[in-house]
Tab-separated table of C-alpha atoms in Angstrom:
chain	number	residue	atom	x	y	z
A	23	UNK	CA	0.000	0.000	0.000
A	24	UNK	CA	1.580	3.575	-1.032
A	25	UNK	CA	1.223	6.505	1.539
A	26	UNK	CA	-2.117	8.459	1.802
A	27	UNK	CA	-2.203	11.847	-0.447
A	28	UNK	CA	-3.301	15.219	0.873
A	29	UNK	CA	-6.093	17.125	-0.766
A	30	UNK	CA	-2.931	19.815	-0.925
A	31	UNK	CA	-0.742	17.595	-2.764
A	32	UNK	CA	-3.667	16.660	-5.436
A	33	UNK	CA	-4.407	20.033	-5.969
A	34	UNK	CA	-0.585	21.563	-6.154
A	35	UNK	CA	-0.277	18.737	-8.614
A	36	UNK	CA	-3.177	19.752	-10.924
A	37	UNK	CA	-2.196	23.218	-10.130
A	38	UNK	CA	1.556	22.139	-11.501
A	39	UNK	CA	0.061	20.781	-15.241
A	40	UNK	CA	-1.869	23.584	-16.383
A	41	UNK	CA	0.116	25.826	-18.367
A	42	UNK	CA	-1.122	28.471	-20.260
A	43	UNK	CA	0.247	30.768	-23.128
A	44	UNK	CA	1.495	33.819	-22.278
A	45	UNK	CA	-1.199	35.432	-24.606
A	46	UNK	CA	-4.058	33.357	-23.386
A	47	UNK	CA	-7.381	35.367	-22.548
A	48	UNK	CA	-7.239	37.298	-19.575
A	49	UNK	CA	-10.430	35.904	-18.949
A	50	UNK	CA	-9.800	31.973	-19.392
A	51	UNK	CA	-6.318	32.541	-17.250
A	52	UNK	CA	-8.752	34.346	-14.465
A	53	UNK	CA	-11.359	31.623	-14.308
A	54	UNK	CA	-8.423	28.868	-13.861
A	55	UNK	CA	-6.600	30.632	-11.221
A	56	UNK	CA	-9.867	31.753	-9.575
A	57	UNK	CA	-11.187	28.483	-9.390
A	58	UNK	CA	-7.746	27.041	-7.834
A	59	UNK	CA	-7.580	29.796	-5.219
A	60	UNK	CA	-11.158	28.975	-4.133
A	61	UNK	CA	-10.152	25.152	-3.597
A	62	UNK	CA	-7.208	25.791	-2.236
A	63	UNK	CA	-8.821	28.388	0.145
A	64	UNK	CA	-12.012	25.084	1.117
A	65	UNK	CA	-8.846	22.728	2.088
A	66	UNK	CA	-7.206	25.585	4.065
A	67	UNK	CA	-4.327	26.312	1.736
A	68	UNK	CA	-4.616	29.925	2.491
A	69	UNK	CA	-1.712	30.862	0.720
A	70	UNK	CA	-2.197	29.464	-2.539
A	71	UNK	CA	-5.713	30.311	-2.391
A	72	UNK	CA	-4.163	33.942	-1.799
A	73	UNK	CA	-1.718	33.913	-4.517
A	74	UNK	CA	-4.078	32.372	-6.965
A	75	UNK	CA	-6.841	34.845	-6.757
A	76	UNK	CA	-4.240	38.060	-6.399
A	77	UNK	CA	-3.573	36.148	-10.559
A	78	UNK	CA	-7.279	36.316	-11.413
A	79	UNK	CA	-7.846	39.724	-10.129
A	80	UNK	CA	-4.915	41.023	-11.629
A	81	UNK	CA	-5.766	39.245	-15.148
A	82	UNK	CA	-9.353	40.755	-14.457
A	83	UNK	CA	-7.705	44.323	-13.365
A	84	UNK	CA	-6.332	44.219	-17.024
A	85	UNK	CA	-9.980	43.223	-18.797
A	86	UNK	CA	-12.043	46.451	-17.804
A	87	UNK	CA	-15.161	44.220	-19.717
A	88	UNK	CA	-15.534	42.349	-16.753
A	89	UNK	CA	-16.442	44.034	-13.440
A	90	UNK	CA	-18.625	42.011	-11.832
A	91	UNK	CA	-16.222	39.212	-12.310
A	92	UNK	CA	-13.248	41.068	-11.087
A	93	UNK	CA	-15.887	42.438	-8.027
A	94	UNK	CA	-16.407	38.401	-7.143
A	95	UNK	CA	-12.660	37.769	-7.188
A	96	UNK	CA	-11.895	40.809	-5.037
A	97	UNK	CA	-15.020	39.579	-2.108
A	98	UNK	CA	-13.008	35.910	-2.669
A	99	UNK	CA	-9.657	37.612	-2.486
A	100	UNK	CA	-10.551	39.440	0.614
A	101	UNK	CA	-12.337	36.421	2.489
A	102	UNK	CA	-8.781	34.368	1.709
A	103	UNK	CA	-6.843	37.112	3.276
A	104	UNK	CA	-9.275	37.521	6.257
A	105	UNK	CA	-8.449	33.874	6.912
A	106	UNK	CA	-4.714	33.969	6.003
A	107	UNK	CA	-4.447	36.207	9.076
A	108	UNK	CA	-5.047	39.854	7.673
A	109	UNK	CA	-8.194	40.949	8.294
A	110	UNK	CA	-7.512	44.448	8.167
A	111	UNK	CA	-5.975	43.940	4.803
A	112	UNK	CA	-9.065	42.610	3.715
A	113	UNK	CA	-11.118	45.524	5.710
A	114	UNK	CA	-9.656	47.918	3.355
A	115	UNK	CA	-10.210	45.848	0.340
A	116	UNK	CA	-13.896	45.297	0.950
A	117	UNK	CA	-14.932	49.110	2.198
A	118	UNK	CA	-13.268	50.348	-1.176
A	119	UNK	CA	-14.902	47.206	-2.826
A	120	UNK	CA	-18.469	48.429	-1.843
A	121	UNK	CA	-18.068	52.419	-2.137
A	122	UNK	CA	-17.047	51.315	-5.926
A	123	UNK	CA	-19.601	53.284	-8.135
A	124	UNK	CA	-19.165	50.131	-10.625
A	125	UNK	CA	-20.603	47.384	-7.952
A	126	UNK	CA	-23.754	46.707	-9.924
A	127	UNK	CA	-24.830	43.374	-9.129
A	128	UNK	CA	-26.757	43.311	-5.885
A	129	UNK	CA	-25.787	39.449	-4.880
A	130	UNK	CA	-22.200	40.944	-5.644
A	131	UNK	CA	-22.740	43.602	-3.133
A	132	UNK	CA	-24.660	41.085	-0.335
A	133	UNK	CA	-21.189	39.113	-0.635
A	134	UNK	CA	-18.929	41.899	-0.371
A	135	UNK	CA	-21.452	43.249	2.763
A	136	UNK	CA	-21.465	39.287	4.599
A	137	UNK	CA	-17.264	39.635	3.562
A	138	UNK	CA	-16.975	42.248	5.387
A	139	UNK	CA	-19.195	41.935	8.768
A	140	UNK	CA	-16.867	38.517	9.476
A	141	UNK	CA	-13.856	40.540	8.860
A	142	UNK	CA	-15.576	43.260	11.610
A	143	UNK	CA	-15.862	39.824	13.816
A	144	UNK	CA	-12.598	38.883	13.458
A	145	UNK	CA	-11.376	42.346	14.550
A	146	UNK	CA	-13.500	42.346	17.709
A	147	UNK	CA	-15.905	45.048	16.350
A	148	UNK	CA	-18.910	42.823	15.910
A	149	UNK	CA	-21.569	45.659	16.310
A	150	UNK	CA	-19.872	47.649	13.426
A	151	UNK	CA	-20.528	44.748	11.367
A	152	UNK	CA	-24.144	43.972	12.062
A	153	UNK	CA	-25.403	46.883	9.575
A	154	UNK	CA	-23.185	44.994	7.068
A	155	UNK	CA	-24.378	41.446	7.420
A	156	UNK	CA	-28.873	42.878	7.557
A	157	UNK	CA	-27.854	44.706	4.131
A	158	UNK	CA	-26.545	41.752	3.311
A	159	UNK	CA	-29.533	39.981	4.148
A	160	UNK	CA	-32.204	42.018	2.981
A	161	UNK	CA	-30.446	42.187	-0.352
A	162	UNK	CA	-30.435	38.384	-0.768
A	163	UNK	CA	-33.693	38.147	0.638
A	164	UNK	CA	-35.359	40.273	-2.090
A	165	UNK	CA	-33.908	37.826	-4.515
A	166	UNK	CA	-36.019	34.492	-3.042
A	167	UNK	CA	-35.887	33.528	0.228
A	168	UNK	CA	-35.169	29.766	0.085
A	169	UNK	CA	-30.895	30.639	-1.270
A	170	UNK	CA	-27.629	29.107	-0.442
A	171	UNK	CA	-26.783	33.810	0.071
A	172	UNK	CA	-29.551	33.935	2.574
A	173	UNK	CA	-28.376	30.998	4.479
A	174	UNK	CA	-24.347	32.639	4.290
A	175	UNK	CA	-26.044	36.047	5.609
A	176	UNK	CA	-27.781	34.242	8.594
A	177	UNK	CA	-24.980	32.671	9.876
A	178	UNK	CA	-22.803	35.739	9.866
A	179	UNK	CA	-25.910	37.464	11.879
A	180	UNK	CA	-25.621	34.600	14.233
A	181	UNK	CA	-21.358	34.889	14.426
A	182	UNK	CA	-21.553	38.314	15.295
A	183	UNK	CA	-23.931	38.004	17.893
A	184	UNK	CA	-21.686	35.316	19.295
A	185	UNK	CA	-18.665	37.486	19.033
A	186	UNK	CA	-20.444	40.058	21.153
A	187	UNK	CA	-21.136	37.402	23.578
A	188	UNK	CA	-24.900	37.582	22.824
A	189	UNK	CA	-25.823	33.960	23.317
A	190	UNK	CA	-29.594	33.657	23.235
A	191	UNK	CA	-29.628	36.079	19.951
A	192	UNK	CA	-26.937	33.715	18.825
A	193	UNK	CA	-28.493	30.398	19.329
A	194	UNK	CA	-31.859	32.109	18.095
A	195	UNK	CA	-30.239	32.937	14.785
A	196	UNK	CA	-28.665	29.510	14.740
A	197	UNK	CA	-31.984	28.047	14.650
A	198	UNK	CA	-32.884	29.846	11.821
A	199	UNK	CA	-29.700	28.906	9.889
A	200	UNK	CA	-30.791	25.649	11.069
A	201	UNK	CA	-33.741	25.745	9.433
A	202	UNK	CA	-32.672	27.343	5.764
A	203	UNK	CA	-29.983	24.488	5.949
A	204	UNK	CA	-32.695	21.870	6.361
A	205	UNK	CA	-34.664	23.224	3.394
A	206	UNK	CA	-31.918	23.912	1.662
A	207	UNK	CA	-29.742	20.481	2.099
A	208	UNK	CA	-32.146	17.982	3.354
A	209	UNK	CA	-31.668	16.604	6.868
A	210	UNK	CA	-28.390	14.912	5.913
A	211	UNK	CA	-25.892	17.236	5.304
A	212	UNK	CA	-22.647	18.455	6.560
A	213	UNK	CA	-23.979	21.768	6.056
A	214	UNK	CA	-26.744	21.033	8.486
A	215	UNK	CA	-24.009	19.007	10.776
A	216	UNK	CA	-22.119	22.402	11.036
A	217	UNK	CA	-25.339	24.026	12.274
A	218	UNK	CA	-26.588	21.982	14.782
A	219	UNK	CA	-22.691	21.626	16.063
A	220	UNK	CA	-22.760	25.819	16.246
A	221	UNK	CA	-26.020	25.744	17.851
A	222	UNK	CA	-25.138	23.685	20.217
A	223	UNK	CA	-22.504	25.563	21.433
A	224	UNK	CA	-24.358	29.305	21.183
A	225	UNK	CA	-26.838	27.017	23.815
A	226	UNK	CA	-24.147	25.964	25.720
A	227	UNK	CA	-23.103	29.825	26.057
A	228	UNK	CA	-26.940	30.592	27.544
A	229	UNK	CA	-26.082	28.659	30.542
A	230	UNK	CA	-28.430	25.494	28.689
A	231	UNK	CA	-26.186	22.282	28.858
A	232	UNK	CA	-29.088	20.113	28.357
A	233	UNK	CA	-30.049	21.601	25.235
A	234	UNK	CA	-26.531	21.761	24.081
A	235	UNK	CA	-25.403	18.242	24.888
A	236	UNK	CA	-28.273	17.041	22.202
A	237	UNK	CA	-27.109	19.294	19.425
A	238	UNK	CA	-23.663	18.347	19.654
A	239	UNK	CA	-24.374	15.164	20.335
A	240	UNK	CA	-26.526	15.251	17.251
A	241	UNK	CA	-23.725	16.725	14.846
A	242	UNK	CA	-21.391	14.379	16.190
A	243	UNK	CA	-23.392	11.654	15.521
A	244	UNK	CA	-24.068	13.032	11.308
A	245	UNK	CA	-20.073	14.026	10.952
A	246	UNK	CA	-19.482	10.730	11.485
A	247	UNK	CA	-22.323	8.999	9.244
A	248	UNK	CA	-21.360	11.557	6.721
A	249	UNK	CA	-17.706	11.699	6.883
A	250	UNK	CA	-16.661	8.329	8.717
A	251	UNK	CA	-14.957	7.856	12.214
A	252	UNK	CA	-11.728	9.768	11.680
């Protein structure tokens, strides 16, 4: 038997073999890296994830045809960096991101708006970024309720109420991201795993261990159906 490879290793690999042209569409060479950064960023490669998306938005940067895309790239850019350990990098990116005349696309906005209450988390200014994430939310919302944004946009509503220590608001909006996970994933989902596992700890934060104990006992209990043992 040969030794185990990492997700990392696959995608460096597939990473390594594409090679482009040097005059290859701006366009095509900004899709590729974007959609490399964005894995690398779901495995936790933060900085390839960083250095491939700083490639798209700089192949973007020189396409002016695109905005929207290059908008996208910059909320994904930003959202890397916040995790790669500069959130105030990503702060600054995001602010000038949304005061850009050119940000047409409401869902665009709504990202860049969720983007940027999480950074305000992260940075221990959690009320500053509550105006963020209801924009956020009311933008989605007047696109259809029942949406993969809207769900995003509830759970940053419910992080920020954590991060200001706000643990009944917290495990109230965890219920509701709950719920939109449910309808949106079916009952058996990691996606609904994740929620009942951060419910169960905003309960555990309102002093209610009973309550808790059954919703983390509950995503324990799908993680491993879903995932396996390890």
């Amino acid at each position: 038997r040969g030794r185990e490879v990492t997700a990392r290793e696959l995608l460096r690999e597939g990473a390594r073999r594409v090679k482009l042209a040097p005059d290859s569409d701006p366009l095509l060479v900004a899709d590729i890296d974007g959609a490399i950064g964005n894995l690398a960023r779901d495995i936790g490669d933060y900085e390839t994830a960083e250095l491939r998306l700083r490639a798209a938005e700089a192949a973007l940067a020189s396409n002016a045809a695109n905005p929207d895309r290059l908008a996208q790239v910059r909320v994904d850019l930003a959202g890397t960096m916040r995790l790669n350990g500069n959130p105030r990098g990503a702060r600054e990116k995001l602010e000038a991101l949304i005061a850009d005349p050119t940000l047409r696309k409401p869902e665009t906005r709504a990202s860049a708006l969720a983007a940027l209450a999480r950074v305000f988390a992260d940075l221990n200014q959690a009320p500053a970024g509550e105006p963020h994430a209801k924009e956020a939310l009311a933008l989605d919302l007047a696109r259809g309720a029942n949406t993969e944004a809207v769900a995003r946009d509830r759970n940053v509503l419910a992080e920020l109420a954590y991060a200001r220590l706000d643990f009944p608001t917290a495990a109230a909006r965890y219920r509701e991201v709950l719920t939109a996970r449910r309808e949106l994933n079916g009952d058996k989902h990691t996606a609904v795993a994740q929620a009942h596992q951060d419910l169960g700890v905003a309960l555990a934060g309102t002093g209610d261990l009973t309550a808790a104990s059954t919703e983390l006992e509950t995503a324990y209990r799908m993680f491993v159906e879903l995932l396996g043992p390890e």
